[in-house]
Amino acid sequence: MEETISARFSDDYFNITLPNELNSASANSPAWNAYIASQIVLNTPMLFSTSQLAKYFLPGASGSKNAIDKHHIFPKHYLTQLGYTTDRDRNQIANYTYLDYATNIDISDNAPEVYVAKYRNKLGEDDYKKSCAEHALPLNFAELDYMEFLRQRRILMAKVIKQAYLKLCQQ
């Protein structure tokens, strides 16, 4: 069994196959679920938060309004203004993250260059860099062209999944 697992989860899988699997607009795909599971395994807090993502996936964690929301990193309305009019383009897995409800409302449809500056100042440079690393975000993601952002983020998401996989292999 270990031989089969090693053959499937090779460096080529994490460097080539998985980033390609993350090139999807299916937010319930195995690749998306692997990414979220990886954040839980790695005890990752939600983006721009100290609250652990895992606690929101426990049974009974949500009341009448979801405590967390799946949010577009490059908001949908903002992308539409840039000319991205299809859901296939706007709803890419690599454009999603979970945010706590208050952060989601605060970010709303603001452009990344607008909201990132606010949270970068609020967190401080070290915590901002840590948050970006934990969430597979290039440090300069707010300044990137959207398609380049997606390309870079898929690679970083695959690295997060690999990190969680390796952590599980050590147990």
mmCIF file with all atom_site columns, N, CA and C in Angstrom, residues 83-127:
data_model
loop_
_atom_site.group_PDB
_atom_site.id
_atom_site.type_symbol
_atom_site.label_atom_id
_atom_site.label_alt_id
_atom_site.label_comp_id
_atom_site.label_asym_id
_atom_site.label_entity_id
_atom_site.label_seq_id
_atom_site.pdbx_PDB_ins_code
_atom_site.Cartn_x
_atom_site.Cartn_y
_atom_site.Cartn_z
_atom_site.occupancy
_atom_site.B_iso_or_equiv
_atom_site.pdbx_formal_charge
_atom_site.auth_seq_id
_atom_site.auth_comp_id
_atom_site.auth_asym_id
_atom_site.auth_atom_id
_atom_site.pdbx_PDB_model_num
ATOM 1   N N  . GLY A 1 83  ? -13.685 42.890 -16.939 1.00 0.00 ? 83  GLY A N  1
ATOM 2   C CA . GLY A 1 83  ? -13.992 42.199 -18.187 1.00 0.00 ? 83  GLY A CA 1
ATOM 3   C C  . GLY A 1 83  ? -14.105 40.690 -18.080 1.00 0.00 ? 83  GLY A C  1
ATOM 4   N N  . TYR A 1 84  ? -13.961 40.146 -16.878 1.00 0.00 ? 84  TYR A N  1
ATOM 5   C CA . TYR A 1 84  ? -14.141 38.703 -16.670 1.00 0.00 ? 84  TYR A CA 1
ATOM 6   C C  . TYR A 1 84  ? -15.623 38.471 -16.396 1.00 0.00 ? 84  TYR A C  1
ATOM 7   N N  . THR A 1 85  ? -16.345 38.052 -17.412 1.00 0.00 ? 85  THR A N  1
ATOM 8   C CA . THR A 1 85  ? -17.802 37.987 -17.302 1.00 0.00 ? 85  THR A CA 1
ATOM 9   C C  . THR A 1 85  ? -18.356 36.578 -17.152 1.00 0.00 ? 85  THR A C  1
ATOM 10  N N  . THR A 1 86  ? -17.519 35.563 -17.279 1.00 0.00 ? 86  THR A N  1
ATOM 11  C CA . THR A 1 86  ? -18.028 34.194 -17.143 1.00 0.00 ? 86  THR A CA 1
ATOM 12  C C  . THR A 1 86  ? -17.727 33.653 -15.749 1.00 0.00 ? 86  THR A C  1
ATOM 13  N N  . ASP A 1 87  ? -18.657 32.873 -15.238 1.00 0.00 ? 87  ASP A N  1
ATOM 14  C CA . ASP A 1 87  ? -18.437 32.240 -13.936 1.00 0.00 ? 87  ASP A CA 1
ATOM 15  C C  . ASP A 1 87  ? -17.229 31.312 -13.983 1.00 0.00 ? 87  ASP A C  1
ATOM 16  N N  . ARG A 1 88  ? -16.964 30.695 -15.115 1.00 0.00 ? 88  ARG A N  1
ATOM 17  C CA . ARG A 1 88  ? -15.795 29.814 -15.260 1.00 0.00 ? 88  ARG A CA 1
ATOM 18  C C  . ARG A 1 88  ? -14.516 30.576 -14.915 1.00 0.00 ? 88  ARG A C  1
ATOM 19  N N  . ASP A 1 89  ? -14.421 31.817 -15.323 1.00 0.00 ? 89  ASP A N  1
ATOM 20  C CA . ASP A 1 89  ? -13.236 32.624 -15.009 1.00 0.00 ? 89  ASP A CA 1
ATOM 21  C C  . ASP A 1 89  ? -13.263 33.139 -13.576 1.00 0.00 ? 89  ASP A C  1
ATOM 22  N N  . ARG A 1 90  ? -14.393 33.643 -13.138 1.00 0.00 ? 90  ARG A N  1
ATOM 23  C CA . ARG A 1 90  ? -14.485 34.304 -11.827 1.00 0.00 ? 90  ARG A CA 1
ATOM 24  C C  . ARG A 1 90  ? -14.495 33.315 -10.667 1.00 0.00 ? 90  ARG A C  1
ATOM 25  N N  . ASN A 1 91  ? -15.050 32.120 -10.881 1.00 0.00 ? 91  ASN A N  1
ATOM 26  C CA . ASN A 1 91  ? -15.222 31.156 -9.790  1.00 0.00 ? 91  ASN A CA 1
ATOM 27  C C  . ASN A 1 91  ? -14.151 30.073 -9.769  1.00 0.00 ? 91  ASN A C  1
ATOM 28  N N  . GLN A 1 92  ? -12.960 30.417 -10.129 1.00 0.00 ? 92  GLN A N  1
ATOM 29  C CA . GLN A 1 92  ? -11.854 29.470 -10.078 1.00 0.00 ? 92  GLN A CA 1
ATOM 30  C C  . GLN A 1 92  ? -11.555 29.084 -8.629  1.00 0.00 ? 92  GLN A C  1
ATOM 31  N N  . ILE A 1 93  ? -11.230 27.805 -8.421  1.00 0.00 ? 93  ILE A N  1
ATOM 32  C CA . ILE A 1 93  ? -10.865 27.331 -7.082  1.00 0.00 ? 93  ILE A CA 1
ATOM 33  C C  . ILE A 1 93  ? -9.788  28.225 -6.478  1.00 0.00 ? 93  ILE A C  1
ATOM 34  N N  . ALA A 1 94  ? -8.820  28.586 -7.293  1.00 0.00 ? 94  ALA A N  1
ATOM 35  C CA . ALA A 1 94  ? -7.701  29.397 -6.800  1.00 0.00 ? 94  ALA A CA 1
ATOM 36  C C  . ALA A 1 94  ? -8.119  30.814 -6.420  1.00 0.00 ? 94  ALA A C  1
ATOM 37  N N  . ASN A 1 95  ? -9.354  31.184 -6.703  1.00 0.00 ? 95  ASN A N  1
ATOM 38  C CA . ASN A 1 95  ? -9.838  32.509 -6.322  1.00 0.00 ? 95  ASN A CA 1
ATOM 39  C C  . ASN A 1 95  ? -10.680 32.464 -5.046  1.00 0.00 ? 95  ASN A C  1
ATOM 40  N N  . TYR A 1 96  ? -10.743 31.331 -4.409  1.00 0.00 ? 96  TYR A N  1
ATOM 41  C CA . TYR A 1 96  ? -11.569 31.187 -3.200  1.00 0.00 ? 96  TYR A CA 1
ATOM 42  C C  . TYR A 1 96  ? -10.730 31.072 -1.931  1.00 0.00 ? 96  TYR A C  1
ATOM 43  N N  . THR A 1 97  ? -11.320 31.551 -0.863  1.00 0.00 ? 97  THR A N  1
ATOM 44  C CA . THR A 1 97  ? -10.811 31.313 0.485   1.00 0.00 ? 97  THR A CA 1
ATOM 45  C C  . THR A 1 97  ? -12.000 31.409 1.442   1.00 0.00 ? 97  THR A C  1
ATOM 46  N N  . TYR A 1 98  ? -11.826 30.878 2.626   1.00 0.00 ? 98  TYR A N  1
ATOM 47  C CA . TYR A 1 98  ? -12.844 31.069 3.655   1.00 0.00 ? 98  TYR A CA 1
ATOM 48  C C  . TYR A 1 98  ? -12.469 32.278 4.500   1.00 0.00 ? 98  TYR A C  1
ATOM 49  N N  . LEU A 1 99  ? -13.472 33.099 4.783   1.00 0.00 ? 99  LEU A N  1
ATOM 50  C CA . LEU A 1 99  ? -13.304 34.264 5.660   1.00 0.00 ? 99  LEU A CA 1
ATOM 51  C C  . LEU A 1 99  ? -14.354 34.204 6.754   1.00 0.00 ? 99  LEU A C  1
ATOM 52  N N  . ASP A 1 100 ? -14.012 34.777 7.911   1.00 0.00 ? 100 ASP A N  1
ATOM 53  C CA . ASP A 1 100 ? -15.071 34.910 8.908   1.00 0.00 ? 100 ASP A CA 1
ATOM 54  C C  . ASP A 1 100 ? -16.062 35.940 8.393   1.00 0.00 ? 100 ASP A C  1
ATOM 55  N N  . TYR A 1 101 ? -17.258 35.861 8.909   1.00 0.00 ? 101 TYR A N  1
ATOM 56  C CA . TYR A 1 101 ? -18.367 36.667 8.398   1.00 0.00 ? 101 TYR A CA 1
ATOM 57  C C  . TYR A 1 101 ? -18.040 38.163 8.397   1.00 0.00 ? 101 TYR A C  1
ATOM 58  N N  . ALA A 1 102 ? -17.453 38.662 9.484   1.00 0.00 ? 102 ALA A N  1
ATOM 59  C CA . ALA A 1 102 ? -17.160 40.094 9.592   1.00 0.00 ? 102 ALA A CA 1
ATOM 60  C C  . ALA A 1 102 ? -16.126 40.536 8.545   1.00 0.00 ? 102 ALA A C  1
ATOM 61  N N  . THR A 1 103 ? -15.092 39.715 8.333   1.00 0.00 ? 103 THR A N  1
ATOM 62  C CA . THR A 1 103 ? -14.076 40.056 7.333   1.00 0.00 ? 103 THR A CA 1
ATOM 63  C C  . THR A 1 103 ? -14.678 40.018 5.932   1.00 0.00 ? 103 THR A C  1
ATOM 64  N N  . ASN A 1 104 ? -15.523 39.034 5.683   1.00 0.00 ? 104 ASN A N  1
ATOM 65  C CA . ASN A 1 104 ? -16.186 38.928 4.392   1.00 0.00 ? 104 ASN A CA 1
ATOM 66  C C  . ASN A 1 104 ? -17.006 40.185 4.091   1.00 0.00 ? 104 ASN A C  1
ATOM 67  N N  . ILE A 1 105 ? -17.765 40.638 5.073   1.00 0.00 ? 105 ILE A N  1
ATOM 68  C CA . ILE A 1 105 ? -18.572 41.850 4.899   1.00 0.00 ? 105 ILE A CA 1
ATOM 69  C C  . ILE A 1 105 ? -17.667 43.064 4.692   1.00 0.00 ? 105 ILE A C  1
ATOM 70  N N  . ASP A 1 106 ? -16.571 43.138 5.451   1.00 0.00 ? 106 ASP A N  1
ATOM 71  C CA . ASP A 1 106 ? -15.653 44.265 5.355   1.00 0.00 ? 106 ASP A CA 1
ATOM 72  C C  . ASP A 1 106 ? -14.994 44.337 3.975   1.00 0.00 ? 106 ASP A C  1
ATOM 73  N N  . ILE A 1 107 ? -14.559 43.201 3.452   1.00 0.00 ? 107 ILE A N  1
ATOM 74  C CA . ILE A 1 107 ? -13.899 43.177 2.144   1.00 0.00 ? 107 ILE A CA 1
ATOM 75  C C  . ILE A 1 107 ? -14.897 43.447 1.030   1.00 0.00 ? 107 ILE A C  1
ATOM 76  N N  . SER A 1 108 ? -16.064 42.842 1.129   1.00 0.00 ? 108 SER A N  1
ATOM 77  C CA . SER A 1 108 ? -17.146 43.041 0.165   1.00 0.00 ? 108 SER A CA 1
ATOM 78  C C  . SER A 1 108 ? -16.649 42.856 -1.265  1.00 0.00 ? 108 SER A C  1
ATOM 79  N N  . ASP A 1 109 ? -16.881 43.832 -2.125  1.00 0.00 ? 109 ASP A N  1
ATOM 80  C CA . ASP A 1 109 ? -16.475 43.771 -3.526  1.00 0.00 ? 109 ASP A CA 1
ATOM 81  C C  . ASP A 1 109 ? -15.253 44.635 -3.804  1.00 0.00 ? 109 ASP A C  1
ATOM 82  N N  . ASN A 1 110 ? -14.537 44.999 -2.759  1.00 0.00 ? 110 ASN A N  1
ATOM 83  C CA . ASN A 1 110 ? -13.368 45.862 -2.942  1.00 0.00 ? 110 ASN A CA 1
ATOM 84  C C  . ASN A 1 110 ? -12.270 45.144 -3.714  1.00 0.00 ? 110 ASN A C  1
ATOM 85  N N  . ALA A 1 111 ? -11.545 45.914 -4.478  1.00 0.00 ? 111 ALA A N  1
ATOM 86  C CA . ALA A 1 111 ? -10.394 45.390 -5.212  1.00 0.00 ? 111 ALA A CA 1
ATOM 87  C C  . ALA A 1 111 ? -9.340  44.928 -4.211  1.00 0.00 ? 111 ALA A C  1
ATOM 88  N N  . PRO A 1 112 ? -8.581  43.891 -4.561  1.00 0.00 ? 112 PRO A N  1
ATOM 89  C CA . PRO A 1 112 ? -7.534  43.424 -3.639  1.00 0.00 ? 112 PRO A CA 1
ATOM 90  C C  . PRO A 1 112 ? -6.567  44.525 -3.214  1.00 0.00 ? 112 PRO A C  1
ATOM 91  N N  . GLU A 1 113 ? -6.194  45.410 -4.134  1.00 0.00 ? 113 GLU A N  1
ATOM 92  C CA . GLU A 1 113 ? -5.253  46.469 -3.747  1.00 0.00 ? 113 GLU A CA 1
ATOM 93  C C  . GLU A 1 113 ? -5.830  47.405 -2.699  1.00 0.00 ? 113 GLU A C  1
ATOM 94  N N  . VAL A 1 114 ? -7.152  47.450 -2.589  1.00 0.00 ? 114 VAL A N  1
ATOM 95  C CA . VAL A 1 114 ? -7.798  48.279 -1.574  1.00 0.00 ? 114 VAL A CA 1
ATOM 96  C C  . VAL A 1 114 ? -7.815  47.557 -0.223  1.00 0.00 ? 114 VAL A C  1
ATOM 97  N N  . TYR A 1 115 ? -8.348  46.338 -0.206  1.00 0.00 ? 115 TYR A N  1
ATOM 98  C CA . TYR A 1 115 ? -8.498  45.665 1.095   1.00 0.00 ? 115 TYR A CA 1
ATOM 99  C C  . TYR A 1 115 ? -7.199  45.082 1.635   1.00 0.00 ? 115 TYR A C  1
ATOM 100 N N  . VAL A 1 116 ? -6.281  44.691 0.758   1.00 0.00 ? 116 VAL A N  1
ATOM 101 C CA . VAL A 1 116 ? -5.028  44.111 1.239   1.00 0.00 ? 116 VAL A CA 1
ATOM 102 C C  . VAL A 1 116 ? -4.225  45.135 2.031   1.00 0.00 ? 116 VAL A C  1
ATOM 103 N N  . ALA A 1 117 ? -4.165  46.358 1.563   1.00 0.00 ? 117 ALA A N  1
ATOM 104 C CA . ALA A 1 117 ? -3.411  47.403 2.269   1.00 0.00 ? 117 ALA A CA 1
ATOM 105 C C  . ALA A 1 117 ? -3.936  47.566 3.692   1.00 0.00 ? 117 ALA A C  1
ATOM 106 N N  . LYS A 1 118 ? -5.245  47.534 3.849   1.00 0.00 ? 118 LYS A N  1
ATOM 107 C CA . LYS A 1 118 ? -5.854  47.675 5.175   1.00 0.00 ? 118 LYS A CA 1
ATOM 108 C C  . LYS A 1 118 ? -5.440  46.524 6.097   1.00 0.00 ? 118 LYS A C  1
ATOM 109 N N  . TYR A 1 119 ? -5.544  45.299 5.610   1.00 0.00 ? 119 TYR A N  1
ATOM 110 C CA . TYR A 1 119 ? -5.223  44.143 6.453   1.00 0.00 ? 119 TYR A CA 1
ATOM 111 C C  . TYR A 1 119 ? -3.725  43.970 6.648   1.00 0.00 ? 119 TYR A C  1
ATOM 112 N N  . ARG A 1 120 ? -2.944  44.397 5.690   1.00 0.00 ? 120 ARG A N  1
ATOM 113 C CA . ARG A 1 120 ? -1.487  44.343 5.838   1.00 0.00 ? 120 ARG A CA 1
ATOM 114 C C  . ARG A 1 120 ? -1.054  45.270 6.969   1.00 0.00 ? 120 ARG A C  1
ATOM 115 N N  . ASN A 1 121 ? -1.632  46.467 7.013   1.00 0.00 ? 121 ASN A N  1
ATOM 116 C CA . ASN A 1 121 ? -1.334  47.407 8.100   1.00 0.00 ? 121 ASN A CA 1
ATOM 117 C C  . ASN A 1 121 ? -1.839  46.883 9.435   1.00 0.00 ? 121 ASN A C  1
ATOM 118 N N  . LYS A 1 122 ? -3.039  46.322 9.437   1.00 0.00 ? 122 LYS A N  1
ATOM 119 C CA . LYS A 1 122 ? -3.636  45.810 10.666  1.00 0.00 ? 122 LYS A CA 1
ATOM 120 C C  . LYS A 1 122 ? -2.821  44.652 11.249  1.00 0.00 ? 122 LYS A C  1
ATOM 121 N N  . LEU A 1 123 ? -2.361  43.734 10.383  1.00 0.00 ? 123 LEU A N  1
ATOM 122 C CA . LEU A 1 123 ? -1.622  42.560 10.848  1.00 0.00 ? 123 LEU A CA 1
ATOM 123 C C  . LEU A 1 123 ? -0.162  42.850 11.163  1.00 0.00 ? 123 LEU A C  1
ATOM 124 N N  . GLY A 1 124 ? 0.425   43.793 10.468  1.00 0.00 ? 124 GLY A N  1
ATOM 125 C CA . GLY A 1 124 ? 1.870   43.989 10.540  1.00 0.00 ? 124 GLY A CA 1
ATOM 126 C C  . GLY A 1 124 ? 2.520   43.109 9.487   1.00 0.00 ? 124 GLY A C  1
ATOM 127 N N  . GLU A 1 125 ? 3.718   43.461 9.076   1.00 0.00 ? 125 GLU A N  1
ATOM 128 C CA . GLU A 1 125 ? 4.369   42.800 7.940   1.00 0.00 ? 125 GLU A CA 1
ATOM 129 C C  . GLU A 1 125 ? 4.630   41.315 8.177   1.00 0.00 ? 125 GLU A C  1
ATOM 130 N N  . ASP A 1 126 ? 5.125   40.945 9.356   1.00 0.00 ? 126 ASP A N  1
ATOM 131 C CA . ASP A 1 126 ? 5.426   39.533 9.616   1.00 0.00 ? 126 ASP A CA 1
ATOM 132 C C  . ASP A 1 126 ? 4.173   38.667 9.595   1.00 0.00 ? 126 ASP A C  1
ATOM 133 N N  . ASP A 1 127 ? 3.114   39.107 10.252  1.00 0.00 ? 127 ASP A N  1
ATOM 134 C CA . ASP A 1 127 ? 1.877   38.326 10.271  1.00 0.00 ? 127 ASP A CA 1
ATOM 135 C C  . ASP A 1 127 ? 1.190   38.319 8.908   1.00 0.00 ? 127 ASP A C  1
#
